[in-house]
mmCIF file with all atom_site columns, C-alpha atoms and ligand atoms in Angstrom:
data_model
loop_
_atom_site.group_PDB
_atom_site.id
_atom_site.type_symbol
_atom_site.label_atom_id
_atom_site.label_alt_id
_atom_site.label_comp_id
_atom_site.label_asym_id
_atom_site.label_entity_id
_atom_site.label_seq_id
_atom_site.pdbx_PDB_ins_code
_atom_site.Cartn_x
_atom_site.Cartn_y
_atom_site.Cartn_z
_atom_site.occupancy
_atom_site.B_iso_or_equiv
_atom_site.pdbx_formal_charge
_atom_site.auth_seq_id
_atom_site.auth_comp_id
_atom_site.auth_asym_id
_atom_site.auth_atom_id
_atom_site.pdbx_PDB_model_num
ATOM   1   C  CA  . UNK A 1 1   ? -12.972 -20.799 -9.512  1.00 0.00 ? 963  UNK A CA  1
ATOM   2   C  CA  . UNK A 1 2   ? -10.843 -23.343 -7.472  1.00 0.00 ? 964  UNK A CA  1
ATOM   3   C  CA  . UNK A 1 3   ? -10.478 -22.004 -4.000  1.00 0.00 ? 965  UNK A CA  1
ATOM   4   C  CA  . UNK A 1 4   ? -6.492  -21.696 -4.129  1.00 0.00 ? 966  UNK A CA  1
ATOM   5   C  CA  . UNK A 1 5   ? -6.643  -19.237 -7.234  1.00 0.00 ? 967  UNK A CA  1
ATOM   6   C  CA  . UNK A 1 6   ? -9.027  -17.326 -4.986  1.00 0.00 ? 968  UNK A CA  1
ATOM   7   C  CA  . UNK A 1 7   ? -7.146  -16.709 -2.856  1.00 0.00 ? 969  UNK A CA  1
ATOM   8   C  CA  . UNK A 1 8   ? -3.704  -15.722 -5.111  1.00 0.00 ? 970  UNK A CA  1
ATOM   9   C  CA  . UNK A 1 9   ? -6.574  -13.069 -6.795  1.00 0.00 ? 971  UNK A CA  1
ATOM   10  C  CA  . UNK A 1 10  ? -7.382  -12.236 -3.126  1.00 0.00 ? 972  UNK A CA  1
ATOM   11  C  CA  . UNK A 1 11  ? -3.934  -11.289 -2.309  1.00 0.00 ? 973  UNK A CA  1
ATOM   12  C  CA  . UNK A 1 12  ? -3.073  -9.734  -5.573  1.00 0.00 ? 974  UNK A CA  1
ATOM   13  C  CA  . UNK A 1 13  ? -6.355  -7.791  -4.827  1.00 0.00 ? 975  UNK A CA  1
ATOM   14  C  CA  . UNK A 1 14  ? -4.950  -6.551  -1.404  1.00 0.00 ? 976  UNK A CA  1
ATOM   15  C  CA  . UNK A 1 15  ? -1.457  -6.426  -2.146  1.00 0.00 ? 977  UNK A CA  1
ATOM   16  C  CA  . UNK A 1 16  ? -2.135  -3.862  -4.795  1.00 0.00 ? 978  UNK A CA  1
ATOM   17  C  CA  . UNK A 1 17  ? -4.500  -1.870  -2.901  1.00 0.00 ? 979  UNK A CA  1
ATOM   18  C  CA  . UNK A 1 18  ? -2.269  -1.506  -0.038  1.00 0.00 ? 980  UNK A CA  1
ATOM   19  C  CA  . UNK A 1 19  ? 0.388   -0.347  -2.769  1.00 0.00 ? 981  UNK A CA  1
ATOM   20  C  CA  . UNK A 1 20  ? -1.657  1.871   -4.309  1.00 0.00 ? 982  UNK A CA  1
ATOM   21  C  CA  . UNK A 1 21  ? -2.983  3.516   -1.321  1.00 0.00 ? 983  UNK A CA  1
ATOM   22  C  CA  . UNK A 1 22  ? 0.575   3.828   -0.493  1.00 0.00 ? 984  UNK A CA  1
ATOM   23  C  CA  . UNK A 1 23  ? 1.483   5.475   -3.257  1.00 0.00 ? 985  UNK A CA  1
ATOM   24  C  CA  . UNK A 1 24  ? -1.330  8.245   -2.758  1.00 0.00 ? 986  UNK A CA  1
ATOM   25  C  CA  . UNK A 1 25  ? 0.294   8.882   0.876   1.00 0.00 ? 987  UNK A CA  1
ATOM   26  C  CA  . UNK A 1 26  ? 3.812   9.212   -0.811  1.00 0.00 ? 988  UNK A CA  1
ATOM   27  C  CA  . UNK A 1 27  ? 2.370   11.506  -3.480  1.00 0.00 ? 989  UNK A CA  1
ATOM   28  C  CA  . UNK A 1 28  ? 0.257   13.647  -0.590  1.00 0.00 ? 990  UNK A CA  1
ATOM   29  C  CA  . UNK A 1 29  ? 2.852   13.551  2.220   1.00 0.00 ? 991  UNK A CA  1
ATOM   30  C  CA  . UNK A 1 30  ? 6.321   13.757  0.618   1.00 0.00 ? 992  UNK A CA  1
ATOM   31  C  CA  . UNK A 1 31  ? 6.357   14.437  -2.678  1.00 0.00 ? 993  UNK A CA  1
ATOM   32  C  CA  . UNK A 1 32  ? 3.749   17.164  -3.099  1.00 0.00 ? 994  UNK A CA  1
ATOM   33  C  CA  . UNK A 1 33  ? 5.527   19.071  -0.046  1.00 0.00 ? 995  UNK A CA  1
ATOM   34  C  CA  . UNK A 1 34  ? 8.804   19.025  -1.759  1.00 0.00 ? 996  UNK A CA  1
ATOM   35  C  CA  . UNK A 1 35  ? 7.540   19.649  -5.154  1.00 0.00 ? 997  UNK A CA  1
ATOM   36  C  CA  . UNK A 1 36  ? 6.446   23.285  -2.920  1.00 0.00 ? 998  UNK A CA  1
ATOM   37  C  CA  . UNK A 1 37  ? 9.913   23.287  -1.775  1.00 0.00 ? 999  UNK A CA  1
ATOM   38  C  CA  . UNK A 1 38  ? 11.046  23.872  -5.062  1.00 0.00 ? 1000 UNK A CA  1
ATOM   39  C  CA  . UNK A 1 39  ? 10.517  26.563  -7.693  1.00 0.00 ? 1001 UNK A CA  1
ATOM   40  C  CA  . UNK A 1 40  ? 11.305  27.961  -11.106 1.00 0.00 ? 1002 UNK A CA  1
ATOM   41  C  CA  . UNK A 1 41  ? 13.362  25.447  -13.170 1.00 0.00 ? 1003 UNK A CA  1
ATOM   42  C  CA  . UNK A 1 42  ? 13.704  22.928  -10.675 1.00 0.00 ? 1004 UNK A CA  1
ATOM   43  C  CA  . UNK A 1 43  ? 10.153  22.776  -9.845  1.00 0.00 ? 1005 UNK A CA  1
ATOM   44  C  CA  . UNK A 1 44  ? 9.837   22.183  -13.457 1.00 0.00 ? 1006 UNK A CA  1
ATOM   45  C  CA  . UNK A 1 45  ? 12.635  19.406  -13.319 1.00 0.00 ? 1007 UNK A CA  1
ATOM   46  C  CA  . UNK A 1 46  ? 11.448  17.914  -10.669 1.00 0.00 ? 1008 UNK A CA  1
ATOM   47  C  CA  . UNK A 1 47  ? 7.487   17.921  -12.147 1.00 0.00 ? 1009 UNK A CA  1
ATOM   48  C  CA  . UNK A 1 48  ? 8.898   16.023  -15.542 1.00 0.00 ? 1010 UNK A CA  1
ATOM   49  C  CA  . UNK A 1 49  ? 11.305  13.893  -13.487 1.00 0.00 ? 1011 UNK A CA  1
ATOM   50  C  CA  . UNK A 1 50  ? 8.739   12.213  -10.879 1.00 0.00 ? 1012 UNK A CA  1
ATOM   51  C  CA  . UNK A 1 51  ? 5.344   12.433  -11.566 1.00 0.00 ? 1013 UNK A CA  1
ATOM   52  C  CA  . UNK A 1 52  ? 5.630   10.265  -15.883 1.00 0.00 ? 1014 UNK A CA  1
ATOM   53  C  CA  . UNK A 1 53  ? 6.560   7.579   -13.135 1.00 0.00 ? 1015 UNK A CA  1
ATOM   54  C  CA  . UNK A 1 54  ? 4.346   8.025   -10.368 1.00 0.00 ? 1016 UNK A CA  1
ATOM   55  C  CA  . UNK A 1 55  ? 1.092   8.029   -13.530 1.00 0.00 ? 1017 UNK A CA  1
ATOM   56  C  CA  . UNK A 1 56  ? 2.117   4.802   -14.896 1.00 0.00 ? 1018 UNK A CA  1
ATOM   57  C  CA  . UNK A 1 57  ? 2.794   3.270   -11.317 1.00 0.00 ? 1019 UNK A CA  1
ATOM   58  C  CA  . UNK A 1 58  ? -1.320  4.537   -10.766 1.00 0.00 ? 1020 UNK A CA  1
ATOM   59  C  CA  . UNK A 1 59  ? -2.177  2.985   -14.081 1.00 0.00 ? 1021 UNK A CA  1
ATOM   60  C  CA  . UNK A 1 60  ? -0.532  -0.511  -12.777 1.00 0.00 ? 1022 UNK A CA  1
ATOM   61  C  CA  . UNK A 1 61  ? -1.530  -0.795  -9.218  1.00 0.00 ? 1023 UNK A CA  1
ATOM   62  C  CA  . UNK A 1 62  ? -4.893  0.434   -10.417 1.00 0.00 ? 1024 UNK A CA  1
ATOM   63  C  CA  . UNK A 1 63  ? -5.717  -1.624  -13.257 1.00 0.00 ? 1025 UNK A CA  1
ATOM   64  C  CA  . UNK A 1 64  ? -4.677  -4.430  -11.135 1.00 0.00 ? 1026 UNK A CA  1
ATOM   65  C  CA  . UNK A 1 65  ? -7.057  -3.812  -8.400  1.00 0.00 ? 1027 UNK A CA  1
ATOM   66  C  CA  . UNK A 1 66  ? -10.186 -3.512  -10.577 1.00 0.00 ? 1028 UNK A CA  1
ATOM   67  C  CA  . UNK A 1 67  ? -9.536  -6.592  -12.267 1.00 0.00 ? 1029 UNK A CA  1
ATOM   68  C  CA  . UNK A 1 68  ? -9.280  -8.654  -9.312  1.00 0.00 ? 1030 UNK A CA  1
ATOM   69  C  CA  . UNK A 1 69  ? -11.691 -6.813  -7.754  1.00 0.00 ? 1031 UNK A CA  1
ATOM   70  C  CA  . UNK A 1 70  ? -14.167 -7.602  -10.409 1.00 0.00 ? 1032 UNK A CA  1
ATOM   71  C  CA  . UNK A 1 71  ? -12.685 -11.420 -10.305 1.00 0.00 ? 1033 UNK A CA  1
ATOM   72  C  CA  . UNK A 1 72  ? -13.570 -11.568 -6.625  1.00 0.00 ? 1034 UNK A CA  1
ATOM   73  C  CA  . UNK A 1 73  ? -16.755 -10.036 -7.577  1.00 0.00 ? 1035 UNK A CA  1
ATOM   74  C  CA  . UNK A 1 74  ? -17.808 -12.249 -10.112 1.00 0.00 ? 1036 UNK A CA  1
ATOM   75  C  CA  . UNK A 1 75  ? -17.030 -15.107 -8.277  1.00 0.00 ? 1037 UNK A CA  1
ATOM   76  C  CA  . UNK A 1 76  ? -19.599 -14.619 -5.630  1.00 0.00 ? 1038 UNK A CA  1
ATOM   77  C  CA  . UNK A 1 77  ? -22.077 -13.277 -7.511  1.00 0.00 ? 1039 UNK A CA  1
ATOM   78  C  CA  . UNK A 1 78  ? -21.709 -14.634 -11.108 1.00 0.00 ? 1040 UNK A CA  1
ATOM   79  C  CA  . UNK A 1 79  ? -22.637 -11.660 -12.614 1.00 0.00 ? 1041 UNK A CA  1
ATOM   80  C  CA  . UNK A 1 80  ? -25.623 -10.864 -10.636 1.00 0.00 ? 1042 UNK A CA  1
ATOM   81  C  CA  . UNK A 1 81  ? -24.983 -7.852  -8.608  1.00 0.00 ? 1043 UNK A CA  1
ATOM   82  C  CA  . UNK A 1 82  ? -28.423 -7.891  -6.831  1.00 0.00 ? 1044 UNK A CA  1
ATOM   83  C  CA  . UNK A 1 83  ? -27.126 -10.352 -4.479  1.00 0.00 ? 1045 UNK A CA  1
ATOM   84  C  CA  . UNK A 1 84  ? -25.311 -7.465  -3.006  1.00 0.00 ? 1046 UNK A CA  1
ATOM   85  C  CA  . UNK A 1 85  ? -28.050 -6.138  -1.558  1.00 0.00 ? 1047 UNK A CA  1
ATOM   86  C  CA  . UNK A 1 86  ? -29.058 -8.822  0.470   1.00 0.00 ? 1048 UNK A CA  1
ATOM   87  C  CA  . UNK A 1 87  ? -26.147 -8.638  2.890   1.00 0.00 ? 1049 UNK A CA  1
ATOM   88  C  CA  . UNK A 1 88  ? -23.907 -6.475  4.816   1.00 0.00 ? 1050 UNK A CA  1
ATOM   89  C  CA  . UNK A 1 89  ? -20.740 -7.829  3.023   1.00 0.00 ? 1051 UNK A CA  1
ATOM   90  C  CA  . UNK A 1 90  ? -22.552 -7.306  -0.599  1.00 0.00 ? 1052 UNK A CA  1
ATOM   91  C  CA  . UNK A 1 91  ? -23.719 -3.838  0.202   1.00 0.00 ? 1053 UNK A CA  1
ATOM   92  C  CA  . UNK A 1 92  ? -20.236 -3.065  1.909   1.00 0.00 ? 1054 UNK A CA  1
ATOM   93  C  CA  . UNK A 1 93  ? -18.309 -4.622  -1.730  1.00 0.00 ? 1055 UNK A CA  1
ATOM   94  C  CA  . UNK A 1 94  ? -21.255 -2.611  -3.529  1.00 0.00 ? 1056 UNK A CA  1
ATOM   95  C  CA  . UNK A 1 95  ? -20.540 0.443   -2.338  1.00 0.00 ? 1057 UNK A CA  1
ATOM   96  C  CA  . UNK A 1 96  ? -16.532 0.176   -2.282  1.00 0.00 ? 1058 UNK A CA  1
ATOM   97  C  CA  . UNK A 1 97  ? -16.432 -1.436  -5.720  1.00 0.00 ? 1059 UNK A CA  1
ATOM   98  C  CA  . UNK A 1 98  ? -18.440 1.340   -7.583  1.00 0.00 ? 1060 UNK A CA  1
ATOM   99  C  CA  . UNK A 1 99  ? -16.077 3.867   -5.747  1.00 0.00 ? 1061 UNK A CA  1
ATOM   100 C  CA  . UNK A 1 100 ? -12.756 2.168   -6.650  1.00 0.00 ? 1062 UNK A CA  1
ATOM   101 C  CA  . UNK A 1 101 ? -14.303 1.450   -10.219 1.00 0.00 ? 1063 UNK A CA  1
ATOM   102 C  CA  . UNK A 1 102 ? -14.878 5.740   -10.281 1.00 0.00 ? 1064 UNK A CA  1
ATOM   103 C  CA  . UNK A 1 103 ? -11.464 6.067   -8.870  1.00 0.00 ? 1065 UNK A CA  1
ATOM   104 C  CA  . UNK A 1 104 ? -9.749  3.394   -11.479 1.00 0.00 ? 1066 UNK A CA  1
ATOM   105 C  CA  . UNK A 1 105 ? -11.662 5.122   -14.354 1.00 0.00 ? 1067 UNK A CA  1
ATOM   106 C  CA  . UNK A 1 106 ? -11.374 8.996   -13.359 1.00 0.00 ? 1068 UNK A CA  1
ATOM   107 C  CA  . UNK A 1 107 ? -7.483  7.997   -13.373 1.00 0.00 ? 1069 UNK A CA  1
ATOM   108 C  CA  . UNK A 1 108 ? -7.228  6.394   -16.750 1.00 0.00 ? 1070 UNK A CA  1
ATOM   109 C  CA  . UNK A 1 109 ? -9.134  8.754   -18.823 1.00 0.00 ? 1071 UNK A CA  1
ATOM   110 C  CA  . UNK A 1 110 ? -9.391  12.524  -16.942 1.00 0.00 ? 1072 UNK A CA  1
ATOM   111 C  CA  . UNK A 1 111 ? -5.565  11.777  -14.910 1.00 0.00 ? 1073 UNK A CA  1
ATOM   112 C  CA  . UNK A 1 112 ? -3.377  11.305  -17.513 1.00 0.00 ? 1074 UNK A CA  1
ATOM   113 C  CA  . UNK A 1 113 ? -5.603  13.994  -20.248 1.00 0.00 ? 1075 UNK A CA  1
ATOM   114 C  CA  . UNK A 1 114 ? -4.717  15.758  -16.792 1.00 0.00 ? 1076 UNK A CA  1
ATOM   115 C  CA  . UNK A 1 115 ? -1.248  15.287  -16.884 1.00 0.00 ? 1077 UNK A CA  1
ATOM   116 C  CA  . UNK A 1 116 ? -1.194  15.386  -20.750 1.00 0.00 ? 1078 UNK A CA  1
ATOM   117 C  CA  . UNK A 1 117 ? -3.118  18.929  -20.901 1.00 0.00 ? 1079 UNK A CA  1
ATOM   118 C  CA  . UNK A 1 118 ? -1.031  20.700  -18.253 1.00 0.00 ? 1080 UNK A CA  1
ATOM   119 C  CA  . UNK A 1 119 ? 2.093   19.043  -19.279 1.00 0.00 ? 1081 UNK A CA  1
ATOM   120 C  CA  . UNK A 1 120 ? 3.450   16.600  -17.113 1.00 0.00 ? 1082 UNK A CA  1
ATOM   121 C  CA  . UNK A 1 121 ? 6.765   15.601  -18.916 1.00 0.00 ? 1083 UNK A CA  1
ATOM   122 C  CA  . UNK A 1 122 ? 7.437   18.326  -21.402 1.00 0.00 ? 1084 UNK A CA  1
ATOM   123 C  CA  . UNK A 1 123 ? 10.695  19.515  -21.205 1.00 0.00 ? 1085 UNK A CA  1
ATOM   124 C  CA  . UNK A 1 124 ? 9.233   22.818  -22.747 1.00 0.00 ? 1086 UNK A CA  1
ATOM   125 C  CA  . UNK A 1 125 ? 6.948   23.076  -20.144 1.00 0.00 ? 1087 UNK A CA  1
ATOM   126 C  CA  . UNK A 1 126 ? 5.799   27.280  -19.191 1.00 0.00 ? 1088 UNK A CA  1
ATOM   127 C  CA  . UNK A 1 127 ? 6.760   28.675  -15.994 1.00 0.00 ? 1089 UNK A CA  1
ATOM   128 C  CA  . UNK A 1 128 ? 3.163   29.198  -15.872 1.00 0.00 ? 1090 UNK A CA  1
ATOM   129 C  CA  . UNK A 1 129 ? 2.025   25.768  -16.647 1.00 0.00 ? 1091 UNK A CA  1
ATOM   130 C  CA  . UNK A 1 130 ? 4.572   24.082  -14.069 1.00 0.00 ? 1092 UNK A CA  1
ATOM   131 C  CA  . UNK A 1 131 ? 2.262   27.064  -11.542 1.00 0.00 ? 1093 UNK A CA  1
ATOM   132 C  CA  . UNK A 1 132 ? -0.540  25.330  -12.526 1.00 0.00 ? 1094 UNK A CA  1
ATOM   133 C  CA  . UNK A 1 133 ? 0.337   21.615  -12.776 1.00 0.00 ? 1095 UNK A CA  1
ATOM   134 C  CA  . UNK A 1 134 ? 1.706   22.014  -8.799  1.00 0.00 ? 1096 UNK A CA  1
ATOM   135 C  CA  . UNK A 1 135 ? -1.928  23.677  -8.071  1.00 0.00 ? 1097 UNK A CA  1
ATOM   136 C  CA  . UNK A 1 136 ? -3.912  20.445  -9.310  1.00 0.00 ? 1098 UNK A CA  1
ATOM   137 C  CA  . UNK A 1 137 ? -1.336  17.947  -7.894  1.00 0.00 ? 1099 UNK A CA  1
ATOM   138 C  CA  . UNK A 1 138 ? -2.225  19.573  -5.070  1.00 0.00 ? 1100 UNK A CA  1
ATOM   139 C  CA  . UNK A 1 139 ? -5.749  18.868  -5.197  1.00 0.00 ? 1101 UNK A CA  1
ATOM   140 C  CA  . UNK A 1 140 ? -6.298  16.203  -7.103  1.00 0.00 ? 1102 UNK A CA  1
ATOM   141 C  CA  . UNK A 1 141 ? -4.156  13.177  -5.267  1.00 0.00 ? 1103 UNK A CA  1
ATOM   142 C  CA  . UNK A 1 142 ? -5.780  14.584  -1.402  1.00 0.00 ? 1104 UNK A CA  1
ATOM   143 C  CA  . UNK A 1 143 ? -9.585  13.997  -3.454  1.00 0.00 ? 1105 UNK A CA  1
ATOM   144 C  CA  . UNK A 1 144 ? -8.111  10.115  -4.344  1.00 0.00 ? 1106 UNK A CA  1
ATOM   145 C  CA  . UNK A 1 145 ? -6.271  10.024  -0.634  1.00 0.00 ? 1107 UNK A CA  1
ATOM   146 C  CA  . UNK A 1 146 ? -9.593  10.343  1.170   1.00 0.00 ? 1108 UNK A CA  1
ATOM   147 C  CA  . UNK A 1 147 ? -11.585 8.385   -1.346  1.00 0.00 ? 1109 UNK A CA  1
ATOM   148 C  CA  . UNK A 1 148 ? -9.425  5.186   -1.067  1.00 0.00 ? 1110 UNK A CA  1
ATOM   149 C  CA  . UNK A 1 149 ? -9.238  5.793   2.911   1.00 0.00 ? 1111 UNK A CA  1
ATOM   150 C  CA  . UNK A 1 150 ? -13.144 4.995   2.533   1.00 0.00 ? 1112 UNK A CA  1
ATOM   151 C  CA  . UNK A 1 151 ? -12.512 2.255   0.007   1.00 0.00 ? 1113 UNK A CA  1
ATOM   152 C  CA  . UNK A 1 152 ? -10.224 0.603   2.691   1.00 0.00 ? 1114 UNK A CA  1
ATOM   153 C  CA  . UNK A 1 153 ? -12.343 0.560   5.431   1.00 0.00 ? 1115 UNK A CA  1
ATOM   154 C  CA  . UNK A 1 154 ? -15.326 -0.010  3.574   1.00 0.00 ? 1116 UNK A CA  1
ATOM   155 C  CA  . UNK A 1 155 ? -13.421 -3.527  2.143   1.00 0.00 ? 1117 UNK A CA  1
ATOM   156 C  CA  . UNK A 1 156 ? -12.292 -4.146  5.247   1.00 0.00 ? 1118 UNK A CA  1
ATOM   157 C  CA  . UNK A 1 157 ? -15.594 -4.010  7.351   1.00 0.00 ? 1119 UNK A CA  1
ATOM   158 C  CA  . UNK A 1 158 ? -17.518 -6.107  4.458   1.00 0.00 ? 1120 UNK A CA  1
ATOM   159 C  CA  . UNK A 1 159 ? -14.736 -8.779  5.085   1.00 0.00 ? 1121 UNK A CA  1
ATOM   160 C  CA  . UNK A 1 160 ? -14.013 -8.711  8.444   1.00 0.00 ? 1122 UNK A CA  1
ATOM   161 C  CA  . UNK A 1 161 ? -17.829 -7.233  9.914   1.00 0.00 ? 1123 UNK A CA  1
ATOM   162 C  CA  . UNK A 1 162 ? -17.372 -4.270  12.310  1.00 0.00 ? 1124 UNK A CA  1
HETATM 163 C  C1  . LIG J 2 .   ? -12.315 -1.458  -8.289  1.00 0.00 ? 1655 LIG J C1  1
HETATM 164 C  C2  . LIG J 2 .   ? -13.303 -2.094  -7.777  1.00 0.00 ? 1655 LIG J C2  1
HETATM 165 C  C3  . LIG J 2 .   ? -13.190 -3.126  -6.647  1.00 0.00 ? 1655 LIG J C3  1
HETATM 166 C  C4  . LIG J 2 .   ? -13.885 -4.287  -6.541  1.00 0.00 ? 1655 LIG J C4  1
HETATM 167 C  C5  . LIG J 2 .   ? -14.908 -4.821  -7.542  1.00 0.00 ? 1655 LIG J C5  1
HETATM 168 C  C6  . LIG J 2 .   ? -13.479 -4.950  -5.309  1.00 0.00 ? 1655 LIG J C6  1
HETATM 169 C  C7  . LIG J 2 .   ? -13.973 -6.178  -4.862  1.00 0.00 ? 1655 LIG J C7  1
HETATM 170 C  C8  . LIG J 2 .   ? -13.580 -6.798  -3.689  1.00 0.00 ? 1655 LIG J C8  1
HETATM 171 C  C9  . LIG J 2 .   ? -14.177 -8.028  -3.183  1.00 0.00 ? 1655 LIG J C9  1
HETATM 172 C  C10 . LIG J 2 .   ? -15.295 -8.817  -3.856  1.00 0.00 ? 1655 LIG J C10 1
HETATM 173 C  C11 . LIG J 2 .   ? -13.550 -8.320  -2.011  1.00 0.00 ? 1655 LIG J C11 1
HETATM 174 C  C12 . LIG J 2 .   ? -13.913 -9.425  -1.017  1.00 0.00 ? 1655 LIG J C12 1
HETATM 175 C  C13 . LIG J 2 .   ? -13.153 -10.635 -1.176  1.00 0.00 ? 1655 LIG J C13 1
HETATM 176 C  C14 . LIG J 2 .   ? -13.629 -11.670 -0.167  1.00 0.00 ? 1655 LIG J C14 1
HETATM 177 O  O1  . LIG J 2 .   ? -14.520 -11.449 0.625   1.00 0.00 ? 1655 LIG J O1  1
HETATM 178 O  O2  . LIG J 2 .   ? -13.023 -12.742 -0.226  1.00 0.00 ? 1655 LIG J O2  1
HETATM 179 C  C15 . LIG J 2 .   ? -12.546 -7.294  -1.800  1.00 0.00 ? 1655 LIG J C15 1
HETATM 180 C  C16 . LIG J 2 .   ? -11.708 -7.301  -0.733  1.00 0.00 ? 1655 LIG J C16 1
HETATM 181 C  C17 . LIG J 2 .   ? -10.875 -6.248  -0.475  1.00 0.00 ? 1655 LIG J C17 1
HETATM 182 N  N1  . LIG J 2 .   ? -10.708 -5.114  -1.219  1.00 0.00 ? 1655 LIG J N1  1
HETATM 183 FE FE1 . LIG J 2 .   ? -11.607 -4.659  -2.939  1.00 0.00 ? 1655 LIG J FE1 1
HETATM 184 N  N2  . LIG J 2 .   ? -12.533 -4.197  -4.679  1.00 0.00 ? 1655 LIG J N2  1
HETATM 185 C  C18 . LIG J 2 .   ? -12.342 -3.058  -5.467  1.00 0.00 ? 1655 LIG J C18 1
HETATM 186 C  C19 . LIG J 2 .   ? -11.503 -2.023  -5.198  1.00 0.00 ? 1655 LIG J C19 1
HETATM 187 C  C20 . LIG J 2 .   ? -10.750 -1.950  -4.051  1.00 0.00 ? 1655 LIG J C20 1
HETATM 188 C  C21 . LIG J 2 .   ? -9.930  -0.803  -3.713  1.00 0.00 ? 1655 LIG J C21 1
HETATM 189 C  C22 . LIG J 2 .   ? -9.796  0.461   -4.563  1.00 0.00 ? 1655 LIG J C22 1
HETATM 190 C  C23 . LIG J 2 .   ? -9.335  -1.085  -2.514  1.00 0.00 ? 1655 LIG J C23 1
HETATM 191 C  C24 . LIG J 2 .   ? -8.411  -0.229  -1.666  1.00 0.00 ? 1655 LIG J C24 1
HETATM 192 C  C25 . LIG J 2 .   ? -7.595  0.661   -2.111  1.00 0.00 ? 1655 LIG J C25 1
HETATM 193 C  C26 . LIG J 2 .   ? -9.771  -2.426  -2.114  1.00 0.00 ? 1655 LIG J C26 1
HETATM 194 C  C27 . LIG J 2 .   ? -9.362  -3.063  -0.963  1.00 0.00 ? 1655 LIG J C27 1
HETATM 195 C  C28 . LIG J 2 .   ? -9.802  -4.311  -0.571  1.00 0.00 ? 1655 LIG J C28 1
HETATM 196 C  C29 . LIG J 2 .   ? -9.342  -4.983  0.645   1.00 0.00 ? 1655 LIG J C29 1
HETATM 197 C  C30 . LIG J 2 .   ? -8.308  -4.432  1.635   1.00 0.00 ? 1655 LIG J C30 1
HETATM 198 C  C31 . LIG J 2 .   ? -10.011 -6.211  0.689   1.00 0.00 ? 1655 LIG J C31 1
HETATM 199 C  C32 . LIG J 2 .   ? -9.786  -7.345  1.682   1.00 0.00 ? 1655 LIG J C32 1
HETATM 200 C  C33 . LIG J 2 .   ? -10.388 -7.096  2.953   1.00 0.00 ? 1655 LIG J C33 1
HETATM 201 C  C34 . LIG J 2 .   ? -9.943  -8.165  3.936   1.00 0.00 ? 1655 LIG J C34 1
HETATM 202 O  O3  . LIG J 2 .   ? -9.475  -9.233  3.565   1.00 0.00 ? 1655 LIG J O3  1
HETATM 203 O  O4  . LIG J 2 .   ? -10.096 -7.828  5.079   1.00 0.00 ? 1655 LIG J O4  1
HETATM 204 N  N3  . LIG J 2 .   ? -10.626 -2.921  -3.065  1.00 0.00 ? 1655 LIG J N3  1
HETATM 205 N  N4  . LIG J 2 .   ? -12.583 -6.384  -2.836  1.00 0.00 ? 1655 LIG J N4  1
#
C-alpha cells in the first residue's frame, strides 16, 4: 500500500476511534443520567427519540474502525498474524485488535437484537419494557466504556512504546 494512503487509513482509523470512544462517554456520562432524570412517557419519548440514532452512529464509527483496523493490519503483516507475536507493537495490536473486533461484532449482532428485543424505537413501547431498556443501557454502554479505555491505551502503547 503506498505510504500516503497509509496514512489517510491511519487517520480514518484514529479519527473514528476517538469518535467512537466519544460517543460511549456521551452515552455513559450525559445521556444515560438524563434518561434517569426522566420517567413514565417521557422516559419512553426520550428512549425512541435518542438512542435509533445513537445505534446507527455505533454501527458507523464502528464498522469504520475495524476495517481500517484490519487495513493497517494487513498491511504489516499480509495476512500472517504470527508476526504479532514477535514484538511488543504486534502483541500490543494483537491483543487490542481481537478486543475491538469482540466489541465491533457484540455491537452488530447482540446490540441492535438488544435494542430490537427490548424495543428501542417502538412507539408502543410497555411502561415495563422502557423499565427494562433504561436497566441494560445502563449496563451495557459502561461494559463497552471500559473495554475501549483498554483498546486506547493498548493502541496507543503498541504505537508510541510506554
Ligand atoms: C477492530 C480491530 C482493530 C484493529 C485490527 C486495529 C489495528 C490497528 C493497527 C494495526 C494500528 C497501528 C497502526 C500503525 O502502527 O501505524 C492501530 C492504531 C491505532 N488504533 Fe487500532 N485497531 C482496531 C481497533 C481499534 C479500536 C477499537 C480503537 C479505539 C477505540 C483503536 C485505536 C487505535 C489508535 C488510537 C491507534 C493509533 C495509535 C497512535 O498513533 O498512537 N483501534 N490500530
Amino acid at each position: 500500500m503506498p505510504s500516503d494512503l497509509y496514512i489517510v487509513v491511519r487517520w480514518v482509523h484514529v479519527l473514528a476511534a476517538a469518535a467512537w470512544y466519544g460517543e460511549v462517554a456521551v452515552i455513559n456520562f450525559i445521556l444515560i443520567p438524563t434518561l434517569s432524570g426522566h420517567s413514565g412517557a417521557e422516559r419512553k419519548d426520550f428512549v425512541n427519540a435518542v438512542f435509533p440514532r445513537v445505534f446507527r452512529m455505533a454501527s458507523i464509527l464502528s464498522g469504520t474502525v475495524a476495517v481500517t483496523g484490519g487495513v493497517l493490519l494487513y498491511h504489516h503483516t499480509g495476512g500472517d498474524l504470527r508476526i504479532l507475536l514477535e514484538n511488543l507493537w504486534g502483541r500490543f495490536i494483537l491483543v487490542g485488535g481481537a478486543l475491538g473486533l469482540l466489541l465491533t461484532l457484540f455491537h452488530f449482532f447482540m446490540e441492535s437484537r438488544l435494542a430490537r428485543k427490548i424495543g428501542v424505537g417502538d412507539p408502543d413501547l410497555s411502561q415495563e419494557a422502557v423499565e427494562d431498556v433504561h436497566l441494560k443501557l445502563r449496563l451495557v454502554p459502561r461494559l463497552g466504556f471500559g473495554v475501549l479505555t483498554t483498546i486506547f491505551v493498548l493502541m496507543m502503547i503498541a504505537v508510541r512504546g510506554v
